[in-house]
Short mmCIF file of C-alpha atoms in Angstrom, two decimals:
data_model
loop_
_atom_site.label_atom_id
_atom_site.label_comp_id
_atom_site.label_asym_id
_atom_site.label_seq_id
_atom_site.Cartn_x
_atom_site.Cartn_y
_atom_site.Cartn_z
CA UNK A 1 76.23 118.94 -183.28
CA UNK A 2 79.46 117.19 -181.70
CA UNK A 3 81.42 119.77 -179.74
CA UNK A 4 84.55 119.09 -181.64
CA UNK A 5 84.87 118.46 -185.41
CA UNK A 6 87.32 117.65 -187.51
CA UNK A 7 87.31 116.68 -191.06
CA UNK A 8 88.70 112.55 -190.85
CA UNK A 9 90.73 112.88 -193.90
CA UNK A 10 92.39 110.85 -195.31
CA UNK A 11 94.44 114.09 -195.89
CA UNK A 12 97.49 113.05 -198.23
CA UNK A 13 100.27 115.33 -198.75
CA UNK A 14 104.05 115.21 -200.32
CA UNK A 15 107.03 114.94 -198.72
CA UNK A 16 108.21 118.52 -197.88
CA UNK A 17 104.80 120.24 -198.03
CA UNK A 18 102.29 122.02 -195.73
CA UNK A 19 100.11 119.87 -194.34
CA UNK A 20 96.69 121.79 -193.04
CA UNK A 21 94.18 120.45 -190.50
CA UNK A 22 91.80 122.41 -189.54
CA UNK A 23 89.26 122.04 -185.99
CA UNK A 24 85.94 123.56 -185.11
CA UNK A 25 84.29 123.80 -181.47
CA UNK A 26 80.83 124.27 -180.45
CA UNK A 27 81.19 126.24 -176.85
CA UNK A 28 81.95 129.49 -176.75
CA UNK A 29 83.59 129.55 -173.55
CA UNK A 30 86.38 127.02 -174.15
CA UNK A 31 89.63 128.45 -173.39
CA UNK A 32 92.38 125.57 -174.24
CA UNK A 33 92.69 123.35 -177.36
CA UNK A 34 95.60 121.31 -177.89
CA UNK A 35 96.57 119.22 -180.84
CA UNK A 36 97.34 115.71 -180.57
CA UNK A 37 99.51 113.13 -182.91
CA UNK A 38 98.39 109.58 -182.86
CA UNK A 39 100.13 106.67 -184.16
CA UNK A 40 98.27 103.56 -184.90
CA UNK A 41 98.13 101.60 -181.27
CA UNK A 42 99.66 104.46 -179.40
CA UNK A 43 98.68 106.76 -176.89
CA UNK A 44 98.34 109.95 -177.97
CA UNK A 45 101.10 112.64 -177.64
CA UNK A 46 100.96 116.32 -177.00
CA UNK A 47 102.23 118.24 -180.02
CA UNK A 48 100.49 121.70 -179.04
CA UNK A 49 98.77 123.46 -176.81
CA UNK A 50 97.11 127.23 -177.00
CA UNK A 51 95.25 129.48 -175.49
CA UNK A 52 94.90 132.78 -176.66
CA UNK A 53 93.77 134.09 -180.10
CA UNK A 54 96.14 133.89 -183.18
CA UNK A 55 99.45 131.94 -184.03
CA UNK A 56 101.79 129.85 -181.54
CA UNK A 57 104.64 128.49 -183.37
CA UNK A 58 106.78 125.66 -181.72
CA UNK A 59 109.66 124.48 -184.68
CA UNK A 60 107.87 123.04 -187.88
CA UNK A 61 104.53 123.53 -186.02
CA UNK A 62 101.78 126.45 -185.98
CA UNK A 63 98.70 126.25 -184.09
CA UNK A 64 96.26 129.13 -185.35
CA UNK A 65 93.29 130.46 -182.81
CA UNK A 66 90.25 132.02 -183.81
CA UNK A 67 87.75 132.00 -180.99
CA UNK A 68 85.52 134.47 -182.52
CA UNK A 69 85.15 132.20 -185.38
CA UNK A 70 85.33 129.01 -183.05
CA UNK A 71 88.30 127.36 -185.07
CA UNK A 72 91.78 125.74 -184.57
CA UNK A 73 94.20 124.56 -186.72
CA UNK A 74 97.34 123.13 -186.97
CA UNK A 75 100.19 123.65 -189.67
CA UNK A 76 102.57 121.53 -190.18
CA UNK A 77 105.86 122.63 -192.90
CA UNK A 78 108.38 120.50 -194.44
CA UNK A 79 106.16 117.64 -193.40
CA UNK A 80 108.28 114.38 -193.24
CA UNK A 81 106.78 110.61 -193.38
CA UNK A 82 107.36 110.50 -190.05
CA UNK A 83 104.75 113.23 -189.18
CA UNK A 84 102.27 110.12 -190.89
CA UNK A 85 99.44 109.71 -188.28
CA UNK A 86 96.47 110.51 -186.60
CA UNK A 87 95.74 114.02 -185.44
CA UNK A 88 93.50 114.92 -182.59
CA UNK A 89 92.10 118.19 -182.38
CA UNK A 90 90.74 118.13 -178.28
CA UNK A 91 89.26 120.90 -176.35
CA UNK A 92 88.33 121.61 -173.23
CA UNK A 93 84.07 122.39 -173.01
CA UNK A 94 82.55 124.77 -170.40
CA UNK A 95 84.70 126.11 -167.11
CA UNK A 96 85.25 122.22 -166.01
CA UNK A 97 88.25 120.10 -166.56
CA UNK A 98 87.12 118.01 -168.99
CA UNK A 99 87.86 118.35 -173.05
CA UNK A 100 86.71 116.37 -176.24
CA UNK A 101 88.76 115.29 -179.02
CA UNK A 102 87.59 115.26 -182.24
CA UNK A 103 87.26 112.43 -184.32
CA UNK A 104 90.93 113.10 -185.87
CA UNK A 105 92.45 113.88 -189.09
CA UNK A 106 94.59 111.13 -190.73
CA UNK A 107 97.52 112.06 -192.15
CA UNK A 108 99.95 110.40 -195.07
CA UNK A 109 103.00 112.14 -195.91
CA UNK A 110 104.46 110.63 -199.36
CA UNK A 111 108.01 110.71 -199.73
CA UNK B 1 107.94 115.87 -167.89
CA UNK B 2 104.85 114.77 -166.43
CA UNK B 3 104.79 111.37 -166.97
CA UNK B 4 101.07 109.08 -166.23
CA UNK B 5 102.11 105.43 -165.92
CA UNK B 6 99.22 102.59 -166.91
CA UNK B 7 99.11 98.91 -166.68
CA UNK B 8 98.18 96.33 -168.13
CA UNK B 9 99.45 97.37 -171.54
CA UNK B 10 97.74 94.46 -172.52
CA UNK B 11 95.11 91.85 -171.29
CA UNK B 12 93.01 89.30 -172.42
CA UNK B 13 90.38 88.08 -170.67
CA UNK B 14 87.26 85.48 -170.39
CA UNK B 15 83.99 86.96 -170.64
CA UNK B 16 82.08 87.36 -167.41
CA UNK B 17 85.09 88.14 -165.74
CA UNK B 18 86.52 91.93 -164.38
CA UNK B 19 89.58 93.26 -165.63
CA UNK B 20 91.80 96.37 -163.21
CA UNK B 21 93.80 98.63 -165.20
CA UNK B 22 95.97 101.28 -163.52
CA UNK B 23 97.36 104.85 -164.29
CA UNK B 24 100.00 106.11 -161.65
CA UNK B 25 101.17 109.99 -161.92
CA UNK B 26 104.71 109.12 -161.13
CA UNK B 27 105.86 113.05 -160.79
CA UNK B 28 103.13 114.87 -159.92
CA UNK B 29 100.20 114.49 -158.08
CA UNK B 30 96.74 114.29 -160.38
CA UNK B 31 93.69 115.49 -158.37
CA UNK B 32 91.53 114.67 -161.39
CA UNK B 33 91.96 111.78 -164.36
CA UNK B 34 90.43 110.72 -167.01
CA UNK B 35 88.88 108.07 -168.28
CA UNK B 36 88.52 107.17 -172.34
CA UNK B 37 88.34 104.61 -174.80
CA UNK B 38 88.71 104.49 -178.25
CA UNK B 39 87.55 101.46 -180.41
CA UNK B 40 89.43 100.82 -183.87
CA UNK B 41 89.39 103.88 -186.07
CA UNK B 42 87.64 106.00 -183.67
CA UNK B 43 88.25 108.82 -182.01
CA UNK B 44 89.05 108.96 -177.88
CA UNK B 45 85.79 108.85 -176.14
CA UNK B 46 85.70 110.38 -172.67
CA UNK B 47 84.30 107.96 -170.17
CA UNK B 48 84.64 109.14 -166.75
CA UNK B 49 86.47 112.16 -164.31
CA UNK B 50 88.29 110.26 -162.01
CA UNK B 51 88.42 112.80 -158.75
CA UNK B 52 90.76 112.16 -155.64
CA UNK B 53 88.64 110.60 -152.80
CA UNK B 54 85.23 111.31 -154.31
CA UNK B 55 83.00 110.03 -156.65
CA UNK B 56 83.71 109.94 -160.15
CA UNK B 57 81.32 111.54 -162.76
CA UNK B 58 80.48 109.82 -165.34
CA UNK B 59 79.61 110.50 -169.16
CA UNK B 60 76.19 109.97 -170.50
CA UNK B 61 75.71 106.34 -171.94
CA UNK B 62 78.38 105.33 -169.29
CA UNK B 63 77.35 102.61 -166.66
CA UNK B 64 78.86 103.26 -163.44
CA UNK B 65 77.85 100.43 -162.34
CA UNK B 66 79.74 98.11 -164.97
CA UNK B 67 82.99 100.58 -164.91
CA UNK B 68 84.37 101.37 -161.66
CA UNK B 69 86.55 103.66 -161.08
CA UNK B 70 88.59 104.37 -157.67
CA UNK B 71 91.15 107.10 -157.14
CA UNK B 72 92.62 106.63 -153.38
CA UNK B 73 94.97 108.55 -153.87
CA UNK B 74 96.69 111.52 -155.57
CA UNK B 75 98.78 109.65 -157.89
CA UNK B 76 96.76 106.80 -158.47
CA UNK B 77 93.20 106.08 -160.56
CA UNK B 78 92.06 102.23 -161.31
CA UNK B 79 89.25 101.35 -163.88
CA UNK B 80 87.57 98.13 -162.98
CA UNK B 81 85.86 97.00 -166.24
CA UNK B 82 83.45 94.35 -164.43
CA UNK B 83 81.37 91.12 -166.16
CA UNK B 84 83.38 92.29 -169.05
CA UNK B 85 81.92 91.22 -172.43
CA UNK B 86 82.97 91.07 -175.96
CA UNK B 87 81.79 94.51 -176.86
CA UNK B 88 83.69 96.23 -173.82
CA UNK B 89 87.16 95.07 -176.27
CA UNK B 90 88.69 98.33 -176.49
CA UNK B 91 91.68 100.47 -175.98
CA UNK B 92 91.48 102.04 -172.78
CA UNK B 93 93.44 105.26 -172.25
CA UNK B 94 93.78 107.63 -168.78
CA UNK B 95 94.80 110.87 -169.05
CA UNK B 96 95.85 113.66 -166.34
CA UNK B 97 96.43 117.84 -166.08
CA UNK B 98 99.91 118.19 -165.39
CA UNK B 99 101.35 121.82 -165.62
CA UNK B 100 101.68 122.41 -169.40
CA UNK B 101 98.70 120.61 -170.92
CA UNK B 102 97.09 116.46 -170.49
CA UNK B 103 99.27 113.83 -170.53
CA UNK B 104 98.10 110.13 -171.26
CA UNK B 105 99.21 106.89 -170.09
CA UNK B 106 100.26 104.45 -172.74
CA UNK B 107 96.87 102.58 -172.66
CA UNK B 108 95.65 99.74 -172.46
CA UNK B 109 94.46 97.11 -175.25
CA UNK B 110 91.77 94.70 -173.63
CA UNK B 111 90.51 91.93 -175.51
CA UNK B 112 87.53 90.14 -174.10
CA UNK B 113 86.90 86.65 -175.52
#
């Protein structure tokens, strides 16, 4: 089992609608996730970060926590074309420093 | 914000020959980076901790031997891809824990022909 999964998509929504991607870890004791956008030949850039159980919003952005069931996810509203990309779902494993991204979620929004 | 500075953005190079790419923490100092590459349509895949003036650990499947990595210094990590071959083509991205989260340098796109 990889220690982060994501489903790879490609997750198509319309212009104006939520987009859902959703995350799953395998160790217990991780204790920060952050979500990740990704444009094609770019570095990746932090959207969100969170640490503690249930909902962090930051504008059109919710990150959702669920440690007891091992899950992240990200919500995006009023999704724009712009918001098109790659998301990475990363998280750090065990007490070190390190943390795994997931394989990513592509995302099309269709005007 | 924390800003992590890399160079080459992009290099090409002749196989059999090493290749240095850089990542600077230009305000703030990084005890620990991180090393990771992602080919096409892949995911970032974590190569090596990069640790201030000791050796760096690296991930399973990882030579050490053929990637070197040096961090002198607080702000600065290099990656030494040496006898570089067509398979080591890759984008090449560092990453560093500044206060609010990771932040990545702007990677690096090596081509090895």
């Amino acid at each position: 089992q990889k220690e982060v999964e994501q489903n790879s998509g490609p997750l198509s929504v319309p212009e104006g609608a939520i987009a859902s991607l959703n995350c799953t870890y395998s160790d217990r004791v991780s204790q920060s996730f952050f979500w990740y956008r990704q444009y094609s030949g770019k570095s990746p850039e932090l959207i969100m970060s969170i640490y503690s159980n249930g909902d962090k919003e930051d504008g059109r952005f919710t990150a959702q926590l669920n440690k007891a069931s091992q899950y992240v996810s990200l919500l995006i509203r009023d999704s724009q074309p712009s918001d098109s990309a790659t998301y990475l779902c990363a998280v750090n494993i065990g007490t070190g420093n390190q943390f795994y991204f997931g394989t990513g979620t592509s995302l099309t929004v269709i005007p | 914000g924390a800003v992590v500075s890399q160079h080459p953005s992009r290099v090409i190079c002749k196989s059999g020959t090493s290749v240095k790419i850089e990542c600077r923490s230009l305000d703030f100092q990084a005890t620990t980076m991180f090393w990771y590459r992602q080919f096409p349509k892949q995911s970032l895949m974590l190569m090596a901790t990069s640790n201030e003036g000791s050796k760096a650990t690296y991930e399973q499947g990882v030579e050490k031997d053929k990637f070197l990595i040096n961090h002198a210094s607080l702000t600065l990590s290099t990656l030494t891809v040496t006898s570089a071959h067509p398979e080591d083509s890759s984008f090449y991205i560092c990453s560093a824990r500044a206060s609010y989260g990771y932040t990545f340098g702007s990677g690096t796109r090596l081509t090895v022909v």
